[in-house]
Short mmCIF file of C-alpha atoms in Angstrom, two decimals:
data_model
loop_
_atom_site.label_atom_id
_atom_site.label_comp_id
_atom_site.label_asym_id
_atom_site.label_seq_id
_atom_site.Cartn_x
_atom_site.Cartn_y
_atom_site.Cartn_z
CA MET A 1 -51.41 -8.67 -9.91
CA SER A 2 -54.48 -10.24 -8.40
CA LEU A 3 -54.26 -12.55 -5.41
CA LEU A 4 -55.48 -15.34 -7.63
CA ALA A 5 -52.64 -14.76 -10.09
CA PHE A 6 -50.14 -14.42 -7.26
CA PHE A 7 -51.07 -17.74 -5.68
CA GLY A 8 -51.13 -19.33 -9.12
CA TRP A 9 -47.58 -18.09 -9.58
CA LEU A 10 -46.58 -19.50 -6.16
CA ALA A 11 -48.11 -22.85 -7.04
CA ASP A 12 -45.84 -23.10 -10.07
CA LEU A 13 -42.64 -22.46 -8.11
CA PRO A 14 -40.40 -25.54 -8.06
CA TRP A 15 -40.20 -25.72 -4.27
CA SER A 16 -43.94 -25.51 -3.92
CA ILE A 17 -44.29 -28.42 -6.32
CA ASP A 18 -41.48 -30.32 -4.55
CA LEU A 19 -43.22 -29.94 -1.21
CA HIS A 20 -46.55 -30.95 -2.67
CA GLU A 21 -45.14 -34.05 -4.32
CA SER A 22 -42.69 -35.03 -1.57
CA GLN A 23 -43.08 -38.49 -0.17
CA TYR A 24 -42.54 -37.62 3.49
CA ALA A 25 -41.98 -33.88 3.97
CA TYR A 26 -45.62 -32.89 3.53
CA SER A 27 -46.91 -35.64 5.83
CA ILE A 28 -44.34 -34.84 8.50
CA ILE A 29 -45.14 -31.11 8.39
CA GLU A 30 -48.84 -31.87 8.61
CA SER A 31 -48.24 -34.18 11.57
CA ILE A 32 -46.32 -31.46 13.36
CA HIS A 33 -49.16 -29.06 12.59
CA VAL A 34 -51.74 -31.41 14.13
CA TRP A 35 -49.70 -32.35 17.18
CA THR A 36 -48.91 -28.76 18.06
CA MET A 37 -52.57 -27.95 17.41
CA ALA A 38 -53.47 -30.45 20.13
CA VAL A 39 -51.06 -28.75 22.57
CA PHE A 40 -52.23 -25.28 21.58
CA PHE A 41 -55.93 -26.08 21.60
CA GLY A 42 -55.61 -28.12 24.79
CA SER A 43 -53.91 -25.32 26.71
CA VAL A 44 -56.31 -22.68 25.34
CA VAL A 45 -59.32 -24.77 26.31
CA MET A 46 -58.04 -25.39 29.83
CA PHE A 47 -57.57 -21.65 30.28
CA ASP A 48 -60.99 -20.88 28.78
CA LEU A 49 -62.58 -23.39 31.13
CA ARG A 50 -60.88 -21.64 34.04
CA LEU A 51 -62.23 -18.30 32.79
CA LEU A 52 -65.69 -19.81 32.71
CA GLY A 53 -65.22 -21.11 36.25
CA TRP A 54 -65.66 -24.71 35.07
CA THR A 55 -62.35 -26.11 36.28
CA MET A 56 -59.53 -25.47 38.80
CA ARG A 57 -61.60 -22.88 40.66
CA LYS A 58 -59.17 -22.78 43.55
CA VAL A 59 -56.25 -21.83 41.31
CA PRO A 60 -55.96 -18.07 40.64
CA THR A 61 -56.76 -17.30 37.02
CA SER A 62 -53.50 -15.39 36.52
CA GLU A 63 -51.52 -18.40 37.68
CA VAL A 64 -53.22 -20.70 35.19
CA LEU A 65 -52.46 -18.12 32.48
CA ASP A 66 -48.82 -17.65 33.53
CA ARG A 67 -48.15 -21.35 33.43
CA LEU A 68 -50.00 -22.17 30.24
CA LEU A 69 -49.23 -19.13 28.10
CA PRO A 70 -45.58 -19.95 27.24
CA LEU A 71 -46.72 -23.36 26.01
CA THR A 72 -49.62 -21.83 24.11
CA ILE A 73 -47.37 -19.29 22.40
CA ALA A 74 -44.66 -21.83 21.54
CA ALA A 75 -47.24 -24.17 20.02
CA PHE A 76 -48.83 -21.29 18.12
CA VAL A 77 -45.52 -20.24 16.57
CA ILE A 78 -44.84 -23.82 15.40
CA MET A 79 -48.37 -23.99 14.00
CA VAL A 80 -47.98 -20.77 12.05
CA VAL A 81 -44.66 -21.93 10.57
CA SER A 82 -45.90 -25.42 9.71
CA GLY A 83 -49.24 -24.05 8.50
CA THR A 84 -47.50 -21.56 6.20
CA LEU A 85 -45.45 -24.39 4.70
CA LEU A 86 -48.59 -26.44 4.16
CA PHE A 87 -50.16 -23.46 2.41
CA PHE A 88 -47.14 -22.98 0.16
CA ALA A 89 -47.33 -26.63 -0.85
CA ILE A 90 -50.87 -26.08 -2.17
CA PRO A 91 -51.33 -22.29 -2.51
CA LEU A 92 -53.89 -21.83 -5.23
CA ARG A 93 -56.28 -24.59 -4.22
CA SER A 94 -56.07 -23.53 -0.58
CA TYR A 95 -56.79 -19.94 -1.54
CA GLN A 96 -59.90 -21.08 -3.41
CA ASN A 97 -60.90 -23.47 -0.65
CA ILE A 98 -64.00 -22.28 1.21
CA PHE A 99 -62.91 -24.02 4.41
CA PHE A 100 -59.51 -22.36 4.25
CA ARG A 101 -61.18 -18.98 3.85
CA GLY A 102 -63.55 -19.72 6.72
CA LYS A 103 -60.62 -20.78 8.88
CA MET A 104 -58.69 -17.56 8.17
CA LEU A 105 -61.74 -15.48 9.04
CA LEU A 106 -62.30 -17.37 12.30
CA LEU A 107 -58.58 -17.11 13.07
CA LEU A 108 -58.81 -13.36 12.68
CA LEU A 109 -61.82 -13.18 15.00
CA ALA A 110 -60.12 -15.45 17.54
CA GLY A 111 -57.06 -13.19 17.41
CA LEU A 112 -59.26 -10.14 17.95
CA ASN A 113 -60.78 -11.84 20.99
CA VAL A 114 -57.30 -12.56 22.38
CA TRP A 115 -56.30 -8.93 21.83
CA ILE A 116 -59.42 -7.55 23.53
CA PHE A 117 -59.02 -9.93 26.46
CA HIS A 118 -55.38 -9.08 27.04
CA SER A 119 -55.76 -5.33 26.53
CA ARG A 120 -59.12 -4.70 28.24
CA VAL A 121 -60.21 -7.58 30.45
CA PHE A 122 -57.14 -9.21 31.93
CA PRO A 123 -55.38 -6.03 33.16
CA LYS A 124 -58.19 -5.67 35.70
CA ALA A 125 -57.85 -9.27 36.84
CA ALA A 126 -56.35 -8.34 40.23
CA ALA A 127 -59.88 -7.66 41.47
CA TRP A 128 -61.18 -11.16 40.66
CA ASP A 129 -58.07 -13.28 40.30
CA VAL A 130 -58.81 -15.69 43.15
CA GLU A 131 -62.54 -15.90 42.54
CA GLY A 132 -63.76 -19.30 41.44
CA VAL A 133 -66.02 -17.80 38.79
CA PRO A 134 -64.62 -14.68 37.06
CA PRO A 135 -66.92 -11.77 36.09
CA ARG A 136 -69.06 -11.68 32.99
CA ALA A 137 -66.55 -10.01 30.66
CA ALA A 138 -63.95 -12.67 31.40
CA ARG A 139 -66.46 -15.49 31.01
CA LEU A 140 -67.60 -14.03 27.72
CA ALA A 141 -64.00 -13.89 26.45
CA GLY A 142 -63.56 -17.53 27.51
CA ALA A 143 -66.75 -18.67 25.79
CA LEU A 144 -65.95 -16.76 22.58
CA SER A 145 -62.44 -18.17 22.57
CA LEU A 146 -63.75 -21.73 22.94
CA LEU A 147 -66.26 -21.34 20.11
CA LEU A 148 -63.88 -19.57 17.74
CA TRP A 149 -61.02 -22.02 18.23
CA ILE A 150 -63.38 -24.97 17.82
CA GLY A 151 -64.42 -23.35 14.54
CA VAL A 152 -60.78 -22.96 13.50
CA VAL A 153 -60.00 -26.62 14.22
CA VAL A 154 -63.11 -27.92 12.48
CA SER A 155 -62.74 -25.79 9.35
CA GLY A 156 -59.01 -26.57 9.32
CA ARG A 157 -59.72 -30.29 9.21
CA MET A 158 -62.24 -29.78 6.40
CA ILE A 159 -59.66 -28.10 4.15
CA ALA A 160 -58.23 -31.47 3.16
CA TYR A 161 -61.67 -32.85 2.25
CA ASN A 162 -62.96 -29.85 0.31
CA TRP A 163 -66.07 -31.05 -1.49
CA PHE A 164 -66.63 -27.54 -2.86
CA ASP A 165 -63.38 -27.66 -4.85
CA CYS A 166 -63.25 -25.33 -7.84
CA ASP A 167 -62.31 -28.28 -10.05
CA ARG A 168 -65.45 -30.11 -9.05
CA GLN A 169 -68.19 -28.36 -10.95
CA PRO A 170 -71.09 -27.75 -10.97
CA GLN A 171 -71.20 -25.95 -7.63
CA PRO A 172 -73.84 -23.48 -6.45
CA ASP A 173 -73.13 -19.92 -7.68
CA ILE A 174 -72.76 -18.68 -4.13
CA ILE A 175 -69.93 -21.18 -3.53
CA ASN A 176 -68.08 -20.15 -6.67
CA PHE A 177 -68.54 -16.54 -5.70
CA LEU A 178 -67.22 -17.09 -2.16
CA THR A 179 -64.22 -19.04 -3.43
CA SER A 180 -63.32 -16.69 -6.36
CA CYS A 181 -63.80 -19.69 -8.58
CA VAL A 182 -64.28 -19.11 -12.28
CA ALA A 183 -65.71 -22.38 -13.46
CA THR A 184 -64.13 -22.91 -16.86
CA GLU A 185 -64.40 -26.57 -17.65
CA SER A 186 -67.77 -27.62 -16.47
CA GLY A 187 -68.92 -31.01 -15.39
CA GLN A 188 -72.37 -29.87 -16.35
CA MET B 1 -57.38 -66.98 15.52
CA SER B 2 -57.26 -64.06 13.16
CA LEU B 3 -59.09 -60.85 13.91
CA LEU B 4 -59.58 -60.17 10.23
CA PRO B 5 -63.16 -61.54 10.01
CA PHE B 6 -64.15 -59.27 12.88
CA PHE B 7 -62.59 -56.25 11.15
CA GLN B 8 -64.38 -57.17 7.91
CA TRP B 9 -67.64 -57.45 9.80
CA CYS B 10 -67.04 -53.96 11.23
CA TYR B 11 -66.27 -52.65 7.76
CA GLN B 12 -69.51 -54.07 6.39
CA SER B 13 -71.62 -52.68 9.22
CA GLN B 14 -74.35 -50.23 8.35
CA ILE B 15 -72.64 -47.35 10.14
CA GLY B 16 -69.38 -48.01 8.31
CA GLU B 17 -71.14 -48.14 4.98
CA GLY B 18 -73.18 -45.03 5.69
CA ILE B 19 -70.04 -43.04 6.44
CA ARG B 20 -68.27 -44.30 3.31
CA GLU B 21 -71.19 -43.27 1.15
CA SER B 22 -71.32 -39.73 2.51
CA THR B 23 -69.01 -36.97 1.30
CA TRP B 24 -68.99 -35.03 4.52
CA LEU B 25 -69.70 -37.46 7.38
CA PHE B 26 -66.14 -38.76 7.70
CA PRO B 27 -64.52 -35.29 7.78
CA VAL B 28 -67.10 -33.93 10.23
CA ILE B 29 -66.75 -36.88 12.63
CA GLU B 30 -62.99 -36.62 12.27
CA ALA B 31 -63.11 -32.93 13.20
CA PHE B 32 -64.86 -33.84 16.46
CA HIS B 33 -62.26 -36.52 17.00
CA LEU B 34 -59.58 -33.82 16.67
CA LEU B 35 -61.37 -31.53 19.13
CA GLY B 36 -61.44 -34.43 21.56
CA LEU B 37 -57.73 -34.94 20.97
CA GLY B 38 -57.00 -31.33 21.85
CA LEU B 39 -59.10 -31.47 25.00
CA THR B 40 -57.45 -34.73 26.07
CA VAL B 41 -54.00 -33.22 25.60
CA GLY B 42 -55.03 -30.15 27.63
CA ALA B 43 -56.42 -32.20 30.52
CA VAL B 44 -53.35 -34.47 30.50
CA LEU B 45 -50.80 -31.66 30.16
CA ILE B 46 -52.11 -29.59 33.03
CA VAL B 47 -51.35 -32.46 35.42
CA ASP B 48 -48.25 -33.88 33.74
CA LEU B 49 -46.55 -30.47 33.54
CA ARG B 50 -47.21 -30.06 37.25
CA LEU B 51 -45.65 -33.47 37.86
CA LEU B 52 -42.66 -32.43 35.76
CA GLY B 53 -42.35 -29.36 37.93
CA VAL B 54 -42.81 -26.83 35.12
CA GLY B 55 -46.40 -25.71 35.66
CA LEU B 56 -48.65 -24.54 38.47
CA SER B 57 -46.10 -25.61 41.05
CA ARG B 58 -47.88 -23.85 43.92
CA GLN B 59 -50.94 -26.04 43.53
CA PRO B 60 -51.20 -29.46 45.17
CA VAL B 61 -51.06 -32.21 42.53
CA ALA B 62 -54.15 -33.90 43.93
CA GLN B 63 -56.20 -30.73 43.56
CA LEU B 64 -55.15 -30.17 39.94
CA SER B 65 -55.77 -33.74 38.92
CA ALA B 66 -59.19 -33.72 40.58
CA GLY B 67 -60.02 -30.59 38.56
CA ALA B 68 -58.75 -32.03 35.29
CA GLU B 69 -60.17 -35.53 35.58
CA PRO B 70 -63.80 -34.83 34.61
CA TRP B 71 -62.51 -33.09 31.46
CA LEU B 72 -60.21 -35.99 30.71
CA LEU B 73 -63.08 -38.45 31.06
CA GLY B 74 -65.34 -36.22 28.95
CA SER B 75 -62.78 -35.84 26.19
CA LEU B 76 -62.05 -39.58 26.18
CA THR B 77 -65.77 -40.22 25.78
CA LEU B 78 -65.84 -37.84 22.81
CA MET B 79 -62.78 -39.61 21.35
CA PHE B 80 -64.39 -43.05 21.63
CA ALA B 81 -67.74 -41.84 20.37
CA SER B 82 -66.15 -40.29 17.26
CA GLY B 83 -63.30 -42.78 16.83
CA THR B 84 -65.51 -45.85 16.69
CA PRO B 85 -67.53 -44.77 13.62
CA LEU B 86 -64.32 -43.62 11.91
CA PHE B 87 -62.87 -47.06 12.55
CA LEU B 88 -66.00 -48.83 11.28
CA SER B 89 -65.78 -46.95 7.99
CA GLU B 90 -62.24 -48.17 7.26
CA ALA B 91 -61.80 -51.20 9.49
CA THR B 92 -60.14 -53.44 6.92
CA LYS B 93 -57.62 -50.74 6.07
CA CYS B 94 -56.87 -50.42 9.80
CA TYR B 95 -56.28 -54.14 10.10
CA TYR B 96 -53.35 -53.87 7.69
CA SER B 97 -52.11 -50.54 9.05
CA PHE B 98 -49.04 -50.58 11.28
CA PRO B 99 -49.81 -47.12 12.76
CA PHE B 100 -53.26 -48.36 13.76
CA TRP B 101 -51.78 -51.13 15.88
CA VAL B 102 -49.22 -48.76 17.39
CA LYS B 103 -52.08 -46.47 18.31
CA MET B 104 -54.24 -49.20 19.84
CA THR B 105 -51.35 -50.65 21.82
CA SER B 106 -50.32 -47.24 23.14
CA LEU B 107 -53.93 -46.39 23.91
CA PHE B 108 -54.44 -49.59 25.88
CA LEU B 109 -51.22 -49.00 27.82
CA VAL B 110 -51.84 -45.32 28.50
CA LEU B 111 -55.39 -45.90 29.75
CA LEU B 112 -54.19 -48.71 31.99
CA PHE B 113 -51.36 -46.53 33.27
CA THR B 114 -53.51 -43.42 33.72
CA PHE B 115 -56.23 -45.07 35.76
CA THR B 116 -53.93 -47.16 37.92
CA VAL B 117 -50.43 -45.81 38.55
CA ARG B 118 -50.92 -42.17 37.52
CA ARG B 119 -54.19 -41.84 39.38
CA ARG B 120 -52.61 -43.27 42.53
CA VAL B 121 -49.55 -41.04 42.22
CA THR B 122 -51.60 -37.88 41.71
CA ARG B 123 -54.28 -38.57 44.29
CA THR B 124 -52.21 -39.64 47.21
CA GLY B 125 -49.70 -36.80 47.23
CA LEU B 126 -46.89 -39.36 46.88
CA THR B 127 -44.88 -36.89 44.85
CA SER B 128 -44.41 -34.20 47.50
CA ASP B 129 -41.33 -35.89 48.95
CA ARG B 130 -40.52 -37.94 45.83
CA PRO B 131 -40.44 -35.56 42.85
CA LEU B 132 -38.64 -38.14 40.68
CA LEU B 133 -41.63 -40.45 40.91
CA GLY B 134 -43.83 -37.64 39.60
CA ARG B 135 -41.44 -36.94 36.72
CA PHE B 136 -41.31 -40.57 35.67
CA THR B 137 -45.07 -40.82 35.81
CA ALA B 138 -45.47 -37.72 33.62
CA LEU B 139 -42.86 -38.86 31.10
CA ILE B 140 -44.44 -42.29 30.71
CA SER B 141 -47.88 -40.71 30.35
CA LEU B 142 -46.74 -38.15 27.76
CA GLY B 143 -44.67 -40.73 25.87
CA LEU B 144 -47.58 -43.14 25.58
CA TRP B 145 -49.97 -40.36 24.56
CA PHE B 146 -47.53 -39.37 21.86
CA GLY B 147 -47.63 -42.97 20.62
CA VAL B 148 -51.40 -42.61 20.34
CA ALA B 149 -51.13 -39.29 18.50
CA TRP B 150 -48.39 -40.56 16.16
CA GLY B 151 -50.35 -43.67 15.25
CA GLY B 152 -53.55 -41.68 14.87
CA ARG B 153 -52.12 -39.23 12.39
CA TRP B 154 -50.26 -41.86 10.37
CA ILE B 155 -53.25 -44.14 9.91
CA GLY B 156 -54.41 -41.48 7.48
CA PHE B 157 -51.14 -41.45 5.54
CA SER B 158 -50.81 -45.20 5.15
#
């Protein structure tokens, strides 16, 4: 079964339709998603700014991380749960949404950056923990994190406004290719 | 006097019209508004969590708030710069929107509170021997900011 067929099947499940058509559930879940995004993004940015040496220079980097990380992780878990529900409310159209695809790609890269930072860069932090401006590798991780998460937030917001929707043809071939869209009924 | 004519004038402004006519301007400006929201929450949380006694407790409050304040001011600037055109594009809808008024009221109160009481509490080290004062300050700040975030999200659903 192709992914397209699988998400089409999901979209026809009664509880997917219920969630999509609900009067309040969808809006409430989306609100939770946005509010926890603000907490997540806010705490990530504050840590990234510390890594760049742009704020709280007198506070050891590890202390900023220790204090913010539990909040960051809690918010991330809530975002993944609420985000998954939002996806299941609109599976097929999200799957074919170019902004959704972009967001997933950026999310993957942001995750990779987190993994590299925590496995390679941060374990050596004892040497520069109290320094106002951390070394290049740490600053690079901070800058990448900032850019990637900004990309995730921006593309995430665009999902709801998708002006490259598969149902809105004609679209450039490259868009239909990138979104696995087979334009059947054409507005041409 | 009703504010409605003013809101209608905003709605009919060139900026408002330009945004309504574009497919992508509103979402793009809104995305920047969201980034500003996240940054605001970060800059607020770092100080309010300290006041609540759950974060960075070894750092003096005054030092943390001095570090966070430029980022708070920067993010608020981004919020106003992006929020104003969003408002212009749907001003008449906002006039009739209950969440919009909740947001504006909370925003007015939280800004007033932040730059008077909260600033004084965080700068003067008043909290070192009065932790309850710090907790109250943080709770009021976070509560009002949540009012802003609630109203902001629900303008779009109304």
